[in-house]
Amino acid sequence: MTKNAEQILEIVNNSQEHLSAEQIYLRLKETNRGAAMATVYNNLSYLYKEGFIRKISVEGYPDRYDTMKRHEHLVCRRCGKLSDIQLDDLTEVLQKQVSVEMFSYDLKIGYLCEECMKEDCMKIESFKYK
Ligand SMILES: [Zn+2]
Ligand SMILES: [Zn+2]
């Protein structure tokens, strides 16, 4: 693994957020001023393919990168916000229903985050009193 790949892996693994390539680039620049955006993209794709990190794709938002540590995600349908959620390991349950040998699974649960829920309520309230 190259020095850049190592640094990027460290950034992803140490972050509590779900960083986009751009955010990772900005963090990398703090310690490695010469880093280029293309390097970040290349290394992210390498790390993802080799199974060092995971990628979370949500329609309409840039891909975000995350640690391989087992956890699932809640995804706000309105604003795309991601939150970690710890569920029981579903491998066995799913494997029983899948005819091929399962390699991994990736679960995204859609919901409305608190802020979006509030916004919704406010809209309904203001509508009521018109
Ligand atoms: Zn939201
Ligand atoms: Zn996560």
PDB file of C-alpha atoms and ligand atoms in Angstrom:
ATOM      1  CA  MET A   1       0.000   0.000   0.000  1.00  0.00           C
ATOM      2  CA  THR A   2       1.322   3.439  -0.865  1.00  0.00           C
ATOM      3  CA  LYS A   3       1.756   6.184   1.696  1.00  0.00           C
ATOM      4  CA  ASN A   4      -1.212   8.045   0.203  1.00  0.00           C
ATOM      5  CA  ALA A   5      -3.463   4.992   0.380  1.00  0.00           C
ATOM      6  CA  GLU A   6      -2.444   4.463   4.010  1.00  0.00           C
ATOM      7  CA  GLN A   7      -3.210   8.059   4.907  1.00  0.00           C
ATOM      8  CA  ILE A   8      -6.569   7.948   3.174  1.00  0.00           C
ATOM      9  CA  LEU A   9      -7.486   4.683   4.880  1.00  0.00           C
ATOM     10  CA  GLU A  10      -6.597   6.262   8.206  1.00  0.00           C
ATOM     11  CA  ILE A  11      -8.772   9.297   7.504  1.00  0.00           C
ATOM     12  CA  VAL A  12     -11.759   7.105   6.611  1.00  0.00           C
ATOM     13  CA  ASN A  13     -11.307   4.766   9.569  1.00  0.00           C
ATOM     14  CA  ASN A  14     -10.851   7.558  12.107  1.00  0.00           C
ATOM     15  CA  SER A  15     -13.788   9.655  10.984  1.00  0.00           C
ATOM     16  CA  GLN A  16     -17.115   9.483  12.766  1.00  0.00           C
ATOM     17  CA  GLU A  17     -18.749  11.079   9.757  1.00  0.00           C
ATOM     18  CA  HIS A  18     -19.338   9.677   6.323  1.00  0.00           C
ATOM     19  CA  LEU A  19     -16.868  11.587   4.215  1.00  0.00           C
ATOM     20  CA  SER A  20     -17.093  12.278   0.496  1.00  0.00           C
ATOM     21  CA  ALA A  21     -13.986  12.146  -1.707  1.00  0.00           C
ATOM     22  CA  GLU A  22     -13.821  15.932  -1.543  1.00  0.00           C
ATOM     23  CA  GLN A  23     -13.880  15.994   2.262  1.00  0.00           C
ATOM     24  CA  ILE A  24     -11.220  13.299   2.369  1.00  0.00           C
ATOM     25  CA  TYR A  25      -9.127  15.360   0.000  1.00  0.00           C
ATOM     26  CA  LEU A  26      -9.369  18.411   2.283  1.00  0.00           C
ATOM     27  CA  ARG A  27      -8.316  16.334   5.308  1.00  0.00           C
ATOM     28  CA  LEU A  28      -5.441  14.755   3.415  1.00  0.00           C
ATOM     29  CA  LYS A  29      -4.218  18.215   2.430  1.00  0.00           C
ATOM     30  CA  GLU A  30      -3.815  19.140   6.089  1.00  0.00           C
ATOM     31  CA  THR A  31      -0.905  16.722   6.424  1.00  0.00           C
ATOM     32  CA  ASN A  32       0.068  16.306   2.790  1.00  0.00           C
ATOM     33  CA  ARG A  33      -0.040  19.687   1.066  1.00  0.00           C
ATOM     34  CA  GLY A  34       0.946  18.305  -2.318  1.00  0.00           C
ATOM     35  CA  ALA A  35      -1.936  15.824  -2.499  1.00  0.00           C
ATOM     36  CA  ALA A  36      -4.017  15.897  -5.674  1.00  0.00           C
ATOM     37  CA  MET A  37      -7.711  15.196  -6.042  1.00  0.00           C
ATOM     38  CA  ALA A  38      -6.993  12.499  -8.650  1.00  0.00           C
ATOM     39  CA  THR A  39      -4.781  10.681  -6.130  1.00  0.00           C
ATOM     40  CA  VAL A  40      -7.673  10.635  -3.690  1.00  0.00           C
ATOM     41  CA  TYR A  41     -10.056   9.214  -6.298  1.00  0.00           C
ATOM     42  CA  ASN A  42      -7.565   6.565  -7.412  1.00  0.00           C
ATOM     43  CA  ASN A  43      -6.776   5.474  -3.888  1.00  0.00           C
ATOM     44  CA  LEU A  44     -10.409   5.413  -2.811  1.00  0.00           C
ATOM     45  CA  SER A  45     -11.252   3.199  -5.736  1.00  0.00           C
ATOM     46  CA  TYR A  46      -8.286   0.933  -4.906  1.00  0.00           C
ATOM     47  CA  LEU A  47      -9.188   0.727  -1.216  1.00  0.00           C
ATOM     48  CA  TYR A  48     -12.811   0.011  -2.062  1.00  0.00           C
ATOM     49  CA  LYS A  49     -12.005  -2.722  -4.587  1.00  0.00           C
ATOM     50  CA  GLU A  50      -9.586  -4.388  -2.203  1.00  0.00           C
ATOM     51  CA  GLY A  51     -12.201  -4.377   0.545  1.00  0.00           C
ATOM     52  CA  PHE A  52     -10.469  -1.991   2.949  1.00  0.00           C
ATOM     53  CA  ILE A  53     -13.280   0.537   3.020  1.00  0.00           C
ATOM     54  CA  ARG A  54     -16.912   0.642   2.041  1.00  0.00           C
ATOM     55  CA  LYS A  55     -18.695   3.032  -0.222  1.00  0.00           C
ATOM     56  CA  ILE A  56     -22.199   4.285   0.385  1.00  0.00           C
ATOM     57  CA  SER A  57     -24.076   5.513  -2.644  1.00  0.00           C
ATOM     58  CA  VAL A  58     -27.275   7.466  -2.276  1.00  0.00           C
ATOM     59  CA  GLU A  59     -29.037   8.709  -5.372  1.00  0.00           C
ATOM     60  CA  GLY A  60     -28.420  12.428  -5.857  1.00  0.00           C
ATOM     61  CA  TYR A  61     -25.480  12.658  -3.427  1.00  0.00           C
ATOM     62  CA  PRO A  62     -21.747  12.143  -3.835  1.00  0.00           C
ATOM     63  CA  ASP A  63     -20.498   8.707  -2.753  1.00  0.00           C
ATOM     64  CA  ARG A  64     -19.421   8.578   0.847  1.00  0.00           C
ATOM     65  CA  TYR A  65     -16.780   6.328   2.364  1.00  0.00           C
ATOM     66  CA  ASP A  66     -16.876   4.416   5.594  1.00  0.00           C
ATOM     67  CA  THR A  67     -15.048   1.901   7.742  1.00  0.00           C
ATOM     68  CA  MET A  68     -15.556  -1.833   7.112  1.00  0.00           C
ATOM     69  CA  LYS A  69     -16.526  -2.306  10.759  1.00  0.00           C
ATOM     70  CA  ARG A  70     -19.908  -4.017  10.623  1.00  0.00           C
ATOM     71  CA  HIS A  71     -22.824  -1.587  10.924  1.00  0.00           C
ATOM     72  CA  GLU A  72     -25.766  -0.510   8.800  1.00  0.00           C
ATOM     73  CA  HIS A  73     -27.174   2.835   7.786  1.00  0.00           C
ATOM     74  CA  LEU A  74     -30.249   4.920   8.172  1.00  0.00           C
ATOM     75  CA  VAL A  75     -30.631   7.202   5.172  1.00  0.00           C
ATOM     76  CA  CYS A  76     -32.874  10.259   5.301  1.00  0.00           C
ATOM     77  CA  ARG A  77     -35.038  10.197   2.197  1.00  0.00           C
ATOM     78  CA  ARG A  78     -35.227  13.983   2.136  1.00  0.00           C
ATOM     79  CA  CYS A  79     -31.707  15.292   2.815  1.00  0.00           C
ATOM     80  CA  GLY A  80     -29.546  12.186   2.319  1.00  0.00           C
ATOM     81  CA  LYS A  81     -28.175  12.311   5.878  1.00  0.00           C
ATOM     82  CA  LEU A  82     -26.540   9.032   6.948  1.00  0.00           C
ATOM     83  CA  SER A  83     -26.604   7.666  10.473  1.00  0.00           C
ATOM     84  CA  ASP A  84     -24.988   4.502  11.750  1.00  0.00           C
ATOM     85  CA  ILE A  85     -27.165   1.801  13.197  1.00  0.00           C
ATOM     86  CA  GLN A  86     -26.053  -1.439  14.812  1.00  0.00           C
ATOM     87  CA  LEU A  87     -28.193  -4.432  13.915  1.00  0.00           C
ATOM     88  CA  ASP A  88     -27.807  -8.129  14.584  1.00  0.00           C
ATOM     89  CA  ASP A  89     -25.710  -9.871  11.983  1.00  0.00           C
ATOM     90  CA  LEU A  90     -28.150 -10.841   9.237  1.00  0.00           C
ATOM     91  CA  THR A  91     -25.721 -12.946   7.214  1.00  0.00           C
ATOM     92  CA  GLU A  92     -27.281 -16.250   8.243  1.00  0.00           C
ATOM     93  CA  VAL A  93     -30.859 -15.079   7.762  1.00  0.00           C
ATOM     94  CA  LEU A  94     -30.064 -13.770   4.306  1.00  0.00           C
ATOM     95  CA  GLN A  95     -27.856 -16.678   3.300  1.00  0.00           C
ATOM     96  CA  LYS A  96     -30.777 -19.047   3.789  1.00  0.00           C
ATOM     97  CA  GLN A  97     -32.689 -17.172   1.095  1.00  0.00           C
ATOM     98  CA  VAL A  98     -29.826 -16.714  -1.327  1.00  0.00           C
ATOM     99  CA  SER A  99     -28.811 -19.577  -3.588  1.00  0.00           C
ATOM    100  CA  VAL A 100     -25.226 -18.392  -4.101  1.00  0.00           C
ATOM    101  CA  GLU A 101     -22.562 -18.005  -1.459  1.00  0.00           C
ATOM    102  CA  MET A 102     -22.973 -14.570   0.069  1.00  0.00           C
ATOM    103  CA  PHE A 103     -19.957 -12.336   0.131  1.00  0.00           C
ATOM    104  CA  SER A 104     -21.391  -9.351   1.973  1.00  0.00           C
ATOM    105  CA  TYR A 105     -24.537  -7.342   2.366  1.00  0.00           C
ATOM    106  CA  ASP A 106     -25.222  -3.673   2.575  1.00  0.00           C
ATOM    107  CA  LEU A 107     -28.369  -2.486   4.231  1.00  0.00           C
ATOM    108  CA  LYS A 108     -29.807   1.011   3.940  1.00  0.00           C
ATOM    109  CA  ILE A 109     -32.951   1.843   5.838  1.00  0.00           C
ATOM    110  CA  GLY A 110     -34.902   4.834   4.571  1.00  0.00           C
ATOM    111  CA  TYR A 111     -36.401   7.248   7.094  1.00  0.00           C
ATOM    112  CA  LEU A 112     -36.984  10.941   7.723  1.00  0.00           C
ATOM    113  CA  CYS A 113     -34.347  12.522   9.973  1.00  0.00           C
ATOM    114  CA  GLU A 114     -35.345  14.702  12.898  1.00  0.00           C
ATOM    115  CA  GLU A 115     -34.676  17.988  11.084  1.00  0.00           C
ATOM    116  CA  CYS A 116     -36.658  16.961   8.029  1.00  0.00           C
ATOM    117  CA  MET A 117     -39.462  15.663  10.223  1.00  0.00           C
ATOM    118  CA  LYS A 118     -39.591  19.030  12.026  1.00  0.00           C
ATOM    119  CA  GLU A 119     -39.637  20.845   8.723  1.00  0.00           C
ATOM    120  CA  ASP A 120     -42.533  18.690   7.615  1.00  0.00           C
ATOM    121  CA  CYS A 121     -44.467  19.411  10.805  1.00  0.00           C
ATOM    122  CA  MET A 122     -43.849  23.129  10.417  1.00  0.00           C
ATOM    123  CA  LYS A 123     -45.184  23.042   6.877  1.00  0.00           C
ATOM    124  CA  ILE A 124     -48.283  21.215   8.012  1.00  0.00           C
ATOM    125  CA  GLU A 125     -48.757  23.646  10.919  1.00  0.00           C
ATOM    126  CA  SER A 126     -48.416  26.748   8.759  1.00  0.00           C
ATOM    127  CA  PHE A 127     -50.820  25.225   6.291  1.00  0.00           C
ATOM    128  CA  LYS A 128     -53.377  24.567   9.018  1.00  0.00           C
ATOM    129  CA  TYR A 129     -53.501  28.192  10.173  1.00  0.00           C
ATOM    130  CA  LYS A 130     -53.791  29.787   6.791  1.00  0.00           C
TER     131      LYS A 130
HETATM  132 ZN    ZN B   1     -33.187  14.744   6.597  1.00  0.00          ZN
HETATM  133 ZN    ZN B   2     -21.450   4.296   8.696  1.00  0.00          ZN
END
